[in-house]
Tab-separated table of C-alpha atoms in Angstrom:
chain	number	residue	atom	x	y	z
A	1	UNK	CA	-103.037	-21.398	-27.202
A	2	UNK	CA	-106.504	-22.305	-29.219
A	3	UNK	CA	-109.308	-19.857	-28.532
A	4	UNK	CA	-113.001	-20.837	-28.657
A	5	UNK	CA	-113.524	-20.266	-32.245
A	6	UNK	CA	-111.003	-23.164	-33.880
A	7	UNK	CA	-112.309	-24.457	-37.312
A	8	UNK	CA	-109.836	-27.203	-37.392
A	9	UNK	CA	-112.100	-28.878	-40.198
A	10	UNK	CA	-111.004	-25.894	-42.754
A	11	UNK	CA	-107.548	-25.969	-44.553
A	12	UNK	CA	-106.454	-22.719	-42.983
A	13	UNK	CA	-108.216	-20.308	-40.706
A	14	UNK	CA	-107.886	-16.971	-42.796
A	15	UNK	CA	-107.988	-13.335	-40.894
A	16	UNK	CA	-108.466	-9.663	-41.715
A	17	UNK	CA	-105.812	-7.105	-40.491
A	18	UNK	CA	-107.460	-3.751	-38.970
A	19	UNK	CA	-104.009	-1.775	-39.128
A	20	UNK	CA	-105.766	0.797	-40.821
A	21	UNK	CA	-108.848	1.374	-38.324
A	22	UNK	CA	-108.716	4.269	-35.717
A	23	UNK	CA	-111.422	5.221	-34.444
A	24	UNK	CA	-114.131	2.980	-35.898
A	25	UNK	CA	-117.898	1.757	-34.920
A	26	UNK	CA	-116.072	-1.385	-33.656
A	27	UNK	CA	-119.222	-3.253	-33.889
A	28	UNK	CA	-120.691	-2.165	-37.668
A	29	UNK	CA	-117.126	-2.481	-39.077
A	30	UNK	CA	-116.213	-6.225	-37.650
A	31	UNK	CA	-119.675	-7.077	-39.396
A	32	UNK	CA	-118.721	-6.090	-42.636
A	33	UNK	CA	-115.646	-7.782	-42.017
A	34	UNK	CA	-117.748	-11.137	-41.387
A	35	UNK	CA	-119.450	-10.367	-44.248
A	36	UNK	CA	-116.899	-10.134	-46.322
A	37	UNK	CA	-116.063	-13.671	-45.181
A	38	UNK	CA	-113.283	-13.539	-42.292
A	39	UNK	CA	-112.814	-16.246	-39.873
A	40	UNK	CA	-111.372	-13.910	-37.454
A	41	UNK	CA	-109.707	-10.603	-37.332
A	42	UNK	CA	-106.549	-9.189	-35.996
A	43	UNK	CA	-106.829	-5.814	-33.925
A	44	UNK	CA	-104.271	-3.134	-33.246
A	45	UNK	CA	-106.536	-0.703	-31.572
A	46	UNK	CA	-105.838	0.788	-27.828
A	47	UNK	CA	-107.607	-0.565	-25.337
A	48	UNK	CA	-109.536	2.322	-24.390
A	49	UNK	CA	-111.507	2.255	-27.738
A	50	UNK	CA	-111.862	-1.659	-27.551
A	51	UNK	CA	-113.147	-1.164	-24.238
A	52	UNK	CA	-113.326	-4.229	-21.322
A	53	UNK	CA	-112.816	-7.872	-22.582
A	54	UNK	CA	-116.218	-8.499	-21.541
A	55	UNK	CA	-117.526	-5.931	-24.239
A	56	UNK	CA	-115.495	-6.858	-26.832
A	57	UNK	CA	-116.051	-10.620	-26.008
A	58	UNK	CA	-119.788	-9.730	-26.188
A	59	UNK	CA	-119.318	-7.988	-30.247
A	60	UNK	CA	-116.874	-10.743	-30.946
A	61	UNK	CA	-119.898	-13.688	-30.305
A	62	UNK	CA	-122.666	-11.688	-31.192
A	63	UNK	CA	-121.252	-10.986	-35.208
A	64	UNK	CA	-119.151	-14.607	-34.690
A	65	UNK	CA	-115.960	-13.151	-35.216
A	66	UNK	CA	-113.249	-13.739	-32.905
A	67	UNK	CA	-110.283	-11.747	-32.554
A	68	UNK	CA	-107.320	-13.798	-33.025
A	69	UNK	CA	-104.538	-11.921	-32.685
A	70	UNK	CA	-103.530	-8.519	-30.712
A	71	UNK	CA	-100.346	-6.411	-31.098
A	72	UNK	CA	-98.035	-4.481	-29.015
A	73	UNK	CA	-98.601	-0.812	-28.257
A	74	UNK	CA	-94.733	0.042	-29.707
A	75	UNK	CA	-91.563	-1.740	-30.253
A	76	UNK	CA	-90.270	-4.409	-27.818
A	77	UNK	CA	-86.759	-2.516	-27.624
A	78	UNK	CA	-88.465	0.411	-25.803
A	79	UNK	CA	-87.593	-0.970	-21.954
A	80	UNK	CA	-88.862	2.465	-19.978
A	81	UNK	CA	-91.358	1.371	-17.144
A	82	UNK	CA	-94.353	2.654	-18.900
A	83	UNK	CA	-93.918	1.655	-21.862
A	84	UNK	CA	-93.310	-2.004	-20.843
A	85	UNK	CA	-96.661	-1.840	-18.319
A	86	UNK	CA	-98.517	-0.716	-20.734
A	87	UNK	CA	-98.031	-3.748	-22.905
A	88	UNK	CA	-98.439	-6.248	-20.208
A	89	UNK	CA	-102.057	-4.937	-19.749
A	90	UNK	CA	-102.364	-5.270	-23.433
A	91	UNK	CA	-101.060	-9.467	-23.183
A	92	UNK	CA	-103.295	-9.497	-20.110
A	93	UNK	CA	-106.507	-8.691	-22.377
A	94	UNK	CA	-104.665	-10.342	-24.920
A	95	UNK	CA	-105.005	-13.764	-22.803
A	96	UNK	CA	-108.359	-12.370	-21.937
A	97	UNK	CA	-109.699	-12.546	-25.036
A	98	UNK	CA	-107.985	-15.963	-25.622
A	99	UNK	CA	-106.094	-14.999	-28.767
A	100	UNK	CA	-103.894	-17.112	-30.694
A	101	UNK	CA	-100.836	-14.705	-30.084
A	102	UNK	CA	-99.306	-11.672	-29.141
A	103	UNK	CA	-97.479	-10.065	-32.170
A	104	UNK	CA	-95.067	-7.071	-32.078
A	105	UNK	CA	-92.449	-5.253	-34.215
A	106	UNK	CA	-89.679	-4.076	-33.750
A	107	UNK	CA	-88.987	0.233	-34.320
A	108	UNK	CA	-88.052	2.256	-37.106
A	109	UNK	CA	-84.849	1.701	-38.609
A	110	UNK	CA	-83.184	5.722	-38.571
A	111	UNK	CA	-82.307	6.859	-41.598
A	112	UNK	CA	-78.249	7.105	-42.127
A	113	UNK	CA	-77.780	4.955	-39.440
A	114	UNK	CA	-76.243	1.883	-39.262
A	115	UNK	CA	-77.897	-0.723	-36.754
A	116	UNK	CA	-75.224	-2.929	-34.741
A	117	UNK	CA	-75.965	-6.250	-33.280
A	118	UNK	CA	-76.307	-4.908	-29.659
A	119	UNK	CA	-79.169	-2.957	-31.730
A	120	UNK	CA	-80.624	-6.250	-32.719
A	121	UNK	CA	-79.830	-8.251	-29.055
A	122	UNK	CA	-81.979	-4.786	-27.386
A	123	UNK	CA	-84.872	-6.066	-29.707
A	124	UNK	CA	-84.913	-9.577	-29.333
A	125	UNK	CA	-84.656	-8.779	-25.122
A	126	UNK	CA	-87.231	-6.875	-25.440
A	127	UNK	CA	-89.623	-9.517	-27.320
A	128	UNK	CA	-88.267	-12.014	-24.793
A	129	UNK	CA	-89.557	-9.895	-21.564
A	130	UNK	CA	-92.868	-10.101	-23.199
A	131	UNK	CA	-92.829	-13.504	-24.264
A	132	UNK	CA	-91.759	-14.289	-20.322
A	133	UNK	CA	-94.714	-12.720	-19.231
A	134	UNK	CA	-97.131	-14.068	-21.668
A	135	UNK	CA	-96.151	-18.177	-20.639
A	136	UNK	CA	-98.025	-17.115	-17.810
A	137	UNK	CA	-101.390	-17.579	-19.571
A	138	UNK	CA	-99.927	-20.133	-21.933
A	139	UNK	CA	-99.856	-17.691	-24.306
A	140	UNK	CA	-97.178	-17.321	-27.671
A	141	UNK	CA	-95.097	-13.544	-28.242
A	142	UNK	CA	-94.772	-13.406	-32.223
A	143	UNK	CA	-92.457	-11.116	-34.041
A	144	UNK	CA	-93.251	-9.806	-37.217
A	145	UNK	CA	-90.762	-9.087	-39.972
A	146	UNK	CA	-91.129	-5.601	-41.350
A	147	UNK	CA	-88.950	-3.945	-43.722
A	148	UNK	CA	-87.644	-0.210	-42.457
A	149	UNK	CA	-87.292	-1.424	-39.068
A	150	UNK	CA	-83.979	-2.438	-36.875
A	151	UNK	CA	-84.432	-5.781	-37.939
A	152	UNK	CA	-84.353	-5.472	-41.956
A	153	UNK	CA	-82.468	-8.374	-43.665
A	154	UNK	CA	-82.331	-11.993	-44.074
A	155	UNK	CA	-79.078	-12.061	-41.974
A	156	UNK	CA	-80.517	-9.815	-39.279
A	157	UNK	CA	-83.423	-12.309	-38.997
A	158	UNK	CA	-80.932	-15.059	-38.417
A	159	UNK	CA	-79.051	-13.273	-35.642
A	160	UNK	CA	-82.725	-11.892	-33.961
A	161	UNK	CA	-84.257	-15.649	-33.758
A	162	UNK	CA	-80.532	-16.496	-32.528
A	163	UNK	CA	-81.158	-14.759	-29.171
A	164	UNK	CA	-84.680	-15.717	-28.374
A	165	UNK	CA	-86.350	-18.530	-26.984
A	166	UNK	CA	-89.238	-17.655	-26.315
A	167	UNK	CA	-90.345	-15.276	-28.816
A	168	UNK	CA	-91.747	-16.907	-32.001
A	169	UNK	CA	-92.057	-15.598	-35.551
A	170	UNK	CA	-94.816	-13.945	-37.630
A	171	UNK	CA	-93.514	-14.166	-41.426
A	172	UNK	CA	-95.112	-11.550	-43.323
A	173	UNK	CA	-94.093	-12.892	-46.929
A	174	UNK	CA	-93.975	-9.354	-48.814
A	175	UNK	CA	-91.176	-8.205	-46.712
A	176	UNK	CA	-89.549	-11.718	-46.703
A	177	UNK	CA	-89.579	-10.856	-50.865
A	178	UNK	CA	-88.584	-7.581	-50.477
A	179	UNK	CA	-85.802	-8.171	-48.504
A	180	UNK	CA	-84.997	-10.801	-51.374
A	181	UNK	CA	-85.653	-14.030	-48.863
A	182	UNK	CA	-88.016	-16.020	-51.080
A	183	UNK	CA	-91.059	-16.739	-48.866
A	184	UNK	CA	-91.291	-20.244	-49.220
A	185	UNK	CA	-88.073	-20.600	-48.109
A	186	UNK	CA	-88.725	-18.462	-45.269
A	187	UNK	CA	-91.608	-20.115	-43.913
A	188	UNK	CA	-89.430	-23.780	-44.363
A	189	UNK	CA	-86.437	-22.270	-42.653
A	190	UNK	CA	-88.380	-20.878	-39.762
A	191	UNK	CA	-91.593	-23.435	-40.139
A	192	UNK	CA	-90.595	-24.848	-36.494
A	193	UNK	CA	-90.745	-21.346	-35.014
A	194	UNK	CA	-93.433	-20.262	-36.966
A	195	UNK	CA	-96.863	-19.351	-35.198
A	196	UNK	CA	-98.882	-16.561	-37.563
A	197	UNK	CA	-98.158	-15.474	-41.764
A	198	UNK	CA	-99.356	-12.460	-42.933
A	199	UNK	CA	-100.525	-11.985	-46.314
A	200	UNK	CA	-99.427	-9.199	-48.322
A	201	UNK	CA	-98.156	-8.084	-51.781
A	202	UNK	CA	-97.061	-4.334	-52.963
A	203	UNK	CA	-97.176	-3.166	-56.938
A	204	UNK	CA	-93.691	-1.446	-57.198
A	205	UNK	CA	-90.869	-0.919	-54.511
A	206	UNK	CA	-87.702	0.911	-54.512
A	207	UNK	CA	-84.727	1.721	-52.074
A	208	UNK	CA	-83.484	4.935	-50.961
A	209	UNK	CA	-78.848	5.040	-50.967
A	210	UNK	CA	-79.451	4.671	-47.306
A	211	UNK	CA	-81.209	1.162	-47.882
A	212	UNK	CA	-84.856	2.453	-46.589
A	213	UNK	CA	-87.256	0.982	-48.894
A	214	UNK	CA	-90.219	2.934	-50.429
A	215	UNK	CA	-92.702	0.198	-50.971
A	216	UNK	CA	-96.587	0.958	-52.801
A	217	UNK	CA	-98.505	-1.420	-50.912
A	218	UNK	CA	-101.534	-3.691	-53.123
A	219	UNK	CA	-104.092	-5.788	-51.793
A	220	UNK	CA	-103.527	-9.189	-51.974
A	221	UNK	CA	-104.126	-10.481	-55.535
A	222	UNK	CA	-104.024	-7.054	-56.915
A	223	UNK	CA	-100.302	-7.166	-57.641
A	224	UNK	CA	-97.647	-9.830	-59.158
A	225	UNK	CA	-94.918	-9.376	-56.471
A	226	UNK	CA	-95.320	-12.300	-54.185
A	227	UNK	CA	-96.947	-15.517	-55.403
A	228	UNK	CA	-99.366	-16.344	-53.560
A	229	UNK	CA	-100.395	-20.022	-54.469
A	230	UNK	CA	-96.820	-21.095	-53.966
A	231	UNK	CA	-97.085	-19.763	-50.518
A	232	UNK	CA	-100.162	-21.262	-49.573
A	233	UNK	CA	-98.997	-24.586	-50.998
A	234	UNK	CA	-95.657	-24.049	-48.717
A	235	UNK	CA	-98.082	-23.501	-45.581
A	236	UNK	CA	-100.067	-26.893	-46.369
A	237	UNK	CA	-96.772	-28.894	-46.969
A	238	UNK	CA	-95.192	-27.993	-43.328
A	239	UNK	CA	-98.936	-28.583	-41.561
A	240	UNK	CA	-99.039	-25.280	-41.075
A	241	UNK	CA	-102.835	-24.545	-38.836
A	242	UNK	CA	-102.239	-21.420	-36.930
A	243	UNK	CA	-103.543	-18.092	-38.296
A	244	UNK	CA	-103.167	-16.500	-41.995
A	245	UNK	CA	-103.832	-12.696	-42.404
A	246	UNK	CA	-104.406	-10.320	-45.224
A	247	UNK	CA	-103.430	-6.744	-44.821
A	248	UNK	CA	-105.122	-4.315	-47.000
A	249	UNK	CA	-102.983	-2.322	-49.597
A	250	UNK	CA	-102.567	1.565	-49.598
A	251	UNK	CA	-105.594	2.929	-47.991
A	252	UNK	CA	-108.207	4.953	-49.001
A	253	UNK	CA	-109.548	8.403	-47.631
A	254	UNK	CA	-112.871	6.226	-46.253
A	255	UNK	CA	-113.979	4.605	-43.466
A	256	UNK	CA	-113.203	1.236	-41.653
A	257	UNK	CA	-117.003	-0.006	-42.971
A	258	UNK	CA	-116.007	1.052	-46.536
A	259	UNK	CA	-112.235	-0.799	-45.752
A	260	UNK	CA	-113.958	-4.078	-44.176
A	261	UNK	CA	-116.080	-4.293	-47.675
A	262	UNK	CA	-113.291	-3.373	-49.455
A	263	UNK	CA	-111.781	-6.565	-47.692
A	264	UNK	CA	-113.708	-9.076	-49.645
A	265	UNK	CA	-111.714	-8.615	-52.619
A	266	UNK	CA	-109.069	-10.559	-50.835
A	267	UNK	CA	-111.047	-13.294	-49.606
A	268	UNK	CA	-112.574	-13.863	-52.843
A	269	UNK	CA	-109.338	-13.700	-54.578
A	270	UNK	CA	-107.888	-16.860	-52.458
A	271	UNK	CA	-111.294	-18.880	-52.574
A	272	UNK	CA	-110.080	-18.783	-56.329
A	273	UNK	CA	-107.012	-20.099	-55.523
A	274	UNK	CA	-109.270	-23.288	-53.674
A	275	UNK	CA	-109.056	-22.293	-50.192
C-alpha cells in the first residue's frame, strides 16, 4: 500500500526506528529526526500517547515526516480476545495513517525450553489473523526476524514462511548474521516475500548453553559485523523500493531529542556509502 509521501525518484526510501522512545515530545523529537535527514520514521508507541490519526497526521505534514511503518502491541501467538482487539485498533490507525505495513514479532523464546513446530504454526496463525484483517484496507502484515524469540534459526524461518500466506517478511539483517544466514542471501531467498529491511549491526555477540544470544547492539556503521554495502547492493539488484530502517545501537540514559540527533550518525554514514 503506498502512502502520500512516496519518493519513488530516490534509490531507497531510508527510515528511523523509535524503539527506544517512551514517552517523548512526539512533535520536537520527529523534528530532529527530519533533521537528521529521515524520509520517514517507524513508530512503536501506544496509541494513547500518539493520540487520534488526525493529530498525528497533522505533526506528520507539518515537520514532513511520514510514519511509515507501525508495529504490533505484543506477539502474534498471544490469541486471548484482548490482546487480539487491541491490535486490530492498532492496523485500523495503522491503515489510517496509510503506512506501508504492519510489522510484528513474534515472543520471547523461554530459556531451557525447547520450541516445537506447533510452537512455530501458533506464531505464524497468529500473524495470519492479522494479516486477514489488514487486506481489508489493502494493507501488508510483516514479520520481523529477531533473535531470542520462538522463531530463532534459519530453519525455523523456513518452516514459519511455510505456513503463511498472507503474512510477509521484514528481514532485519543483524539477526539474519547472527543466526549465521548471510543477509544477502536472506533477502534473495525471501526477496519475493519481502516488504520492509531493517538496518542494524551489533559490536560483539555471544550465546548462552541454552542457545539465547547476548548480543551488544552498535549503530549502524559503528561496528564490522554486518556489511552493509553488500546489503544495500543486494536490495538494488532484486528492485527492492519498499522501506529501509536503521535501529539505533545500545541506548543512552537521554532523551528521544538527544536519540533523534544521535540518529544522524547513521544517515550520514550510508550517504557515504552513495545513497
Amino acid at each position: 500500500m503506498a502512502g502520500p509521501f512516496d519518493q519513488d525518484n530516490m534509490p531507497f526510501k531510508f527510515a528511523y526506528s523509535t524503539i527506544r522512545w517512551r514517552k517523548p515530545d512526539l512533535e520536537a523529537a520527529l523534528a530532529n529526526v527530519k533533521k537528521a535527514g529521515w524520509d520517514g520514521w517507524e513508530g512503536r508507541l501506544p496509541l494513547d500517547h500518539l493520540g487520534t490519526s488526525t493529530h498525528l497526521r497533522r505533526i506528520c505534514q507539518n515537520i514532513g515526516l511520514p510514519l511509515v511503518v507501525l508495529s504490533s502491541d505484543g506477539p502474534p501467538e498471544r490469541r486471548d480476545t484482548e490482546h487480539v482487539e487491541r491490535n486490530k485498533r492498532r492496523i485500523d490507525y495503522a491503515a489510517e495513517m496509510e503506512v506501508d505495513c504492519f510489522m510484528t514479532i513474534g515472543g520471547s523464546r523461554s530459556k531451557g525450553v525447547r520450541v516445537t513446530e506447533d510452537d512455530l504454526r501458533r506464531v505464524a496463525e497468529g500473524a495470519e489473523v492479522w494479516a486477514d484483517y489488514a487486506s481489508q484496507y489493502a494493507l501488508e502484515v510483516c514479520y520481523h526476524i529477531h533473535t531470542n524469540t520462538l522463531v530463532d534459526s534459519k530453519a525455523d524461518l523456513a518452516f514459519f514462511m511455510q505456513q503463511v500466506e498472507k503474512t510477509r517478511l521484514c528481514i532485519d539483517v543483524s539477526h539474519a548474521e547472527l543466526w549465521g544466514y548471510d543477509p544477502s542471501n536472506a533477502i534473495r531467498d525471501y526477496r519475493n516475500a519481502l516488504n520492509y529491511v531493517h538496518l542494524q549491526d551489533f559490536a560483539s555477540s555471544s550465546r548462552e548453553e541454552d542457545g539465547t544470544y547476548i548480543v551488544t547492539w552498535a549503530d549502524v556503521g559503528k561496528a564490522q559485523n554486518v556489511d552493509f554495502p553488500v546489503v544495500l547492493s543486494t536490495l538494488e539488484e532484486i528492485g527492492f523500493k519498499r522501506w529501509i530502517t536503521c535501529c539505533p545501537g545500545e541506548p543512552l540514559l537521554d532523551d528521544p531529542c538527544s536519540d533523534a540527533r544521535r540518529s544522524k550518525g547513521m544517515r550520514e554514514y550510508l550517504r557515504k556509502l552513495g545513497y
